[in-house]
XYZ file of C-alpha atoms in Angstrom:
226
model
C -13.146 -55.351 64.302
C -11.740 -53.125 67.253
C -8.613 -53.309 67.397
C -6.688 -54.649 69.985
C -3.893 -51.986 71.109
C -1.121 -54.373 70.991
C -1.744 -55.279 67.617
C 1.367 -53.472 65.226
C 1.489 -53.320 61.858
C 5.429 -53.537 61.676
C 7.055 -55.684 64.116
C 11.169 -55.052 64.089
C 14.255 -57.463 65.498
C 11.690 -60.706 64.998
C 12.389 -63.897 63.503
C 9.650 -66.308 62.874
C 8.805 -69.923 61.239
C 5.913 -71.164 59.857
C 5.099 -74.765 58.710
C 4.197 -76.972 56.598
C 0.667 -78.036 56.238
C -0.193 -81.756 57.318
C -3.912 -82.872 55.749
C -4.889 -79.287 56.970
C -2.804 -78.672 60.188
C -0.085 -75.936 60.677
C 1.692 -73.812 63.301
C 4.007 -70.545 63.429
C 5.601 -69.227 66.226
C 8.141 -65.710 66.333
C 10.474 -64.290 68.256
C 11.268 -60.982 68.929
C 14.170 -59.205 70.660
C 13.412 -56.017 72.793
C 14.326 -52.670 72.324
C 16.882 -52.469 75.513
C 14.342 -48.811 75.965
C 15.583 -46.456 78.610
C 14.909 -43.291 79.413
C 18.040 -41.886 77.409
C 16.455 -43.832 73.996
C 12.697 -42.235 74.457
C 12.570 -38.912 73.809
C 9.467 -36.865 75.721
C 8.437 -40.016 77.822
C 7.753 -39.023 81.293
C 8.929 -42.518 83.083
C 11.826 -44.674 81.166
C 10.331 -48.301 79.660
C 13.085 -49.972 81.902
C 11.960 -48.094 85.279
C 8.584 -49.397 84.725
C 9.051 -52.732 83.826
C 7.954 -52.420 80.061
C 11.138 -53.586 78.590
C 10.767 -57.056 77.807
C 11.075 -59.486 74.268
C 8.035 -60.297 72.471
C 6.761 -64.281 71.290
C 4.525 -65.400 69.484
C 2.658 -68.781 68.694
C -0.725 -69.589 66.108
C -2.430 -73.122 65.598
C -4.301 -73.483 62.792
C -6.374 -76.053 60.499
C -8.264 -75.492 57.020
C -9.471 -78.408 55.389
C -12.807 -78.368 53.374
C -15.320 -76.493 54.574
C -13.893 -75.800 58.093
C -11.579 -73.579 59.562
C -9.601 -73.080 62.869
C -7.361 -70.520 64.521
C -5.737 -69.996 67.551
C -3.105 -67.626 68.588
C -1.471 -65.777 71.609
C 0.877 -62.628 71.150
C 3.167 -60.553 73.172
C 4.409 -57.735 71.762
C 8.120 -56.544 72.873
C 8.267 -53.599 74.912
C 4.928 -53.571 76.647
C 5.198 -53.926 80.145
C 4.236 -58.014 78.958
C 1.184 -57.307 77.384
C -0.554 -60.119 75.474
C -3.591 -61.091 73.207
C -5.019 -64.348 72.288
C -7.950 -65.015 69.907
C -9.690 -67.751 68.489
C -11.929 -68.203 65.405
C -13.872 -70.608 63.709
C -15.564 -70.517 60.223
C -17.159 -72.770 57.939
C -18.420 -72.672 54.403
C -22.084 -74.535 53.555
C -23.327 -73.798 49.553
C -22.642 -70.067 48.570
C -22.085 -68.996 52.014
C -19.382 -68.786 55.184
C -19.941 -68.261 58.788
C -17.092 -66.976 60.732
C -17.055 -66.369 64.496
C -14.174 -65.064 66.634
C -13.136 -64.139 69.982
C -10.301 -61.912 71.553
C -8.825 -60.903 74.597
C -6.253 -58.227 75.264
C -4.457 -57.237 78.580
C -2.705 -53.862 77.582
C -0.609 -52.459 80.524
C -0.252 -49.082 78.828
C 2.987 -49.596 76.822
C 3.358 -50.569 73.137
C 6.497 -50.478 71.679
C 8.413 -49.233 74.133
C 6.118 -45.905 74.576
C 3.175 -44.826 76.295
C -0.173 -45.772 74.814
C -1.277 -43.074 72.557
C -4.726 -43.851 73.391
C -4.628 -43.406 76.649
C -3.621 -39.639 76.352
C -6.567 -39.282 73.811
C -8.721 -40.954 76.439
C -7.473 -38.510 79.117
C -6.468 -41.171 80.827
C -3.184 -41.290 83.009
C 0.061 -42.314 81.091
C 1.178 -46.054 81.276
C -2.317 -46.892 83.080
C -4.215 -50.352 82.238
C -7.360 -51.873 80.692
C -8.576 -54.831 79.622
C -10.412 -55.205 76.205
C -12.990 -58.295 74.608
C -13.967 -58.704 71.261
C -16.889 -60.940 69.691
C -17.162 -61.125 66.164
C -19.834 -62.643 63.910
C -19.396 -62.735 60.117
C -20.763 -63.725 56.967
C -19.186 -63.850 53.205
C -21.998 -65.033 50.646
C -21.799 -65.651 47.261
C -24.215 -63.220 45.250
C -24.022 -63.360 41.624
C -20.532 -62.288 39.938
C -19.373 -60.983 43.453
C -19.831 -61.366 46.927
C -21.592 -60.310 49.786
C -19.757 -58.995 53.236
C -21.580 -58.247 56.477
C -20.587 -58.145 60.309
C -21.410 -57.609 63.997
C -18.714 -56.668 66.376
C -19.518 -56.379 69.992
C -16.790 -54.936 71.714
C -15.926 -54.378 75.961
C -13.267 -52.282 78.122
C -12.945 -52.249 81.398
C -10.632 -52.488 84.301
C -9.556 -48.595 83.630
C -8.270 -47.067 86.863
C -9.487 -43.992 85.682
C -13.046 -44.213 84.148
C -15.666 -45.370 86.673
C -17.883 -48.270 84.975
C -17.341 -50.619 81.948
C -17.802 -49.426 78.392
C -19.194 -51.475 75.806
C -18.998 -50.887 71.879
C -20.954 -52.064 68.872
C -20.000 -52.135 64.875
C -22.032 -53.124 62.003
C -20.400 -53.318 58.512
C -21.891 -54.237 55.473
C -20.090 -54.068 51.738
C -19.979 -56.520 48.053
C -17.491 -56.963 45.786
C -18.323 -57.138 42.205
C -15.895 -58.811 40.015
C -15.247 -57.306 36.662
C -13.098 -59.411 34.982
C -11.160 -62.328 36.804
C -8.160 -59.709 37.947
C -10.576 -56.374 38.846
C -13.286 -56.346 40.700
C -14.769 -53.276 42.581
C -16.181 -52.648 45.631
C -17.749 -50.733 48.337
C -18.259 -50.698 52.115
C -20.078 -48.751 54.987
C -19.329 -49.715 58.626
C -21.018 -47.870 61.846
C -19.572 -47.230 65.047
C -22.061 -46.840 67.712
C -19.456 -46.072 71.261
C -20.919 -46.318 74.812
C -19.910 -42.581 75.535
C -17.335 -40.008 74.566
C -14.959 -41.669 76.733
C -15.208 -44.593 75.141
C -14.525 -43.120 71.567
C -11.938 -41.260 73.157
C -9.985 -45.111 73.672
C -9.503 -45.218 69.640
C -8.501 -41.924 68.792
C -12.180 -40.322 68.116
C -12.092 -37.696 71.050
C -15.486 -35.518 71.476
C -17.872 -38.539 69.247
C -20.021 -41.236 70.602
C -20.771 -42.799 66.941
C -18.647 -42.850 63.732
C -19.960 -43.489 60.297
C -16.780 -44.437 57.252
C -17.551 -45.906 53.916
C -15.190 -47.468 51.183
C -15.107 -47.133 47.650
C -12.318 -48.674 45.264
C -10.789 -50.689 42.839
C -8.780 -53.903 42.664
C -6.802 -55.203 39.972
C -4.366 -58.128 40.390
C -1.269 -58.034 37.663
């Protein structure tokens, strides 16, 4: 899936709960204190967090329910320092036989800070620092059960716009396809190929591929659980 630029993989200064299940029901919600950024704290920004307005705490709250073949999710996100930047998704999947059906949505509002900094991305985008965008994701998946493994595939349709400085909407597509073949009941192996296909340059530009318009990766590996 594209990912959402206020998505991090380490989140500091948070405290979160998550709860029990009940017949298939559960919740978590977080907390997270800001960074108190200014321009003394960020060393080569151009405009201090606090002058703009990025400085703020983060929360975070997810609904969810899994109980025989269905599933649910629901969650909304705003990441500390980021000029109040949030993301909520929801998803839906459900398992019939040797197959599952997934589906997903997501919406982002990034107002060109994460973390306290400018957005990396827009730089790469050429793109002025600190400036907007929104982004949409649709996802459509399927996991199916294919002799001692399993089958993976996926469509990701993918839109940003609002960007002061491009001129028209871009839209993105990704197909992946990969299986799973289970060796033994601890290692399995696997293998993956995913294709990019970007609207333009400018639009690869937004995730770091500057100069590309399509981009091509495939997995190979090993898994062993001890």
């Amino acid at each position: 899936m594209f990912l959402s630029k206020q998505r991090s993989a380490r989140i500091s200064n948070t405290v979160r709960y998550d709860s029990l299940n009940w017949s298939g029901f559960h919740f978590g919600a977080s907390y997270s204190l800001g960074g108190n950024t200014n321009k003394d704290s960020i060393k080569g920004a151009m405009i201090a967090v606090d002058q703009a307005g990025a400085d703020n705490d983060g929360y975070a709250i997810s609904l969810g329910y899994d109980n025989g073949p269905l599933s649910l999710a629901g969650n909304w996100s705003r990441l500390a320092d980021s000029n109040k930047s949030y993301t909520w998704n929801l998803g839906a999947a459900y398992k019939f036989g040797p197959a599952r059906v997934s589906l997903a949505y997501e919406n982002t509002k990034n107002k060109g800070w994460k973390l306290g900094d400018e957005s990396a991305a827009n730089a790469a985008a050429g793109m002025a620092l600190g400036e907007q965008s929104k982004q949409q994701n649709w996802l459509l998946g399927l996991e199916w059960t294919l002799g001692p493994g399993r089958l993976n595939a996926s469509v990701n349709y993918n839109q940003i716009k609002d960007v002061a400085s491009w001129n028209d909407n871009k839209d993105n597509l990704k197909y992946a396809i990969g299986y799973t073949y289970n060796l033994s009941k601890r290692t399995s192996i696997y293998g993956n190929v995913a294709y990019t296909d970007y609207d333009d340059e400018q639009a690869a530009g937004y995730y770091g591929y500057k100069g590309r318009d399509s981009v091509t990766g495939v997995q190979v590996g090993i898994t062993h659980k001890f």
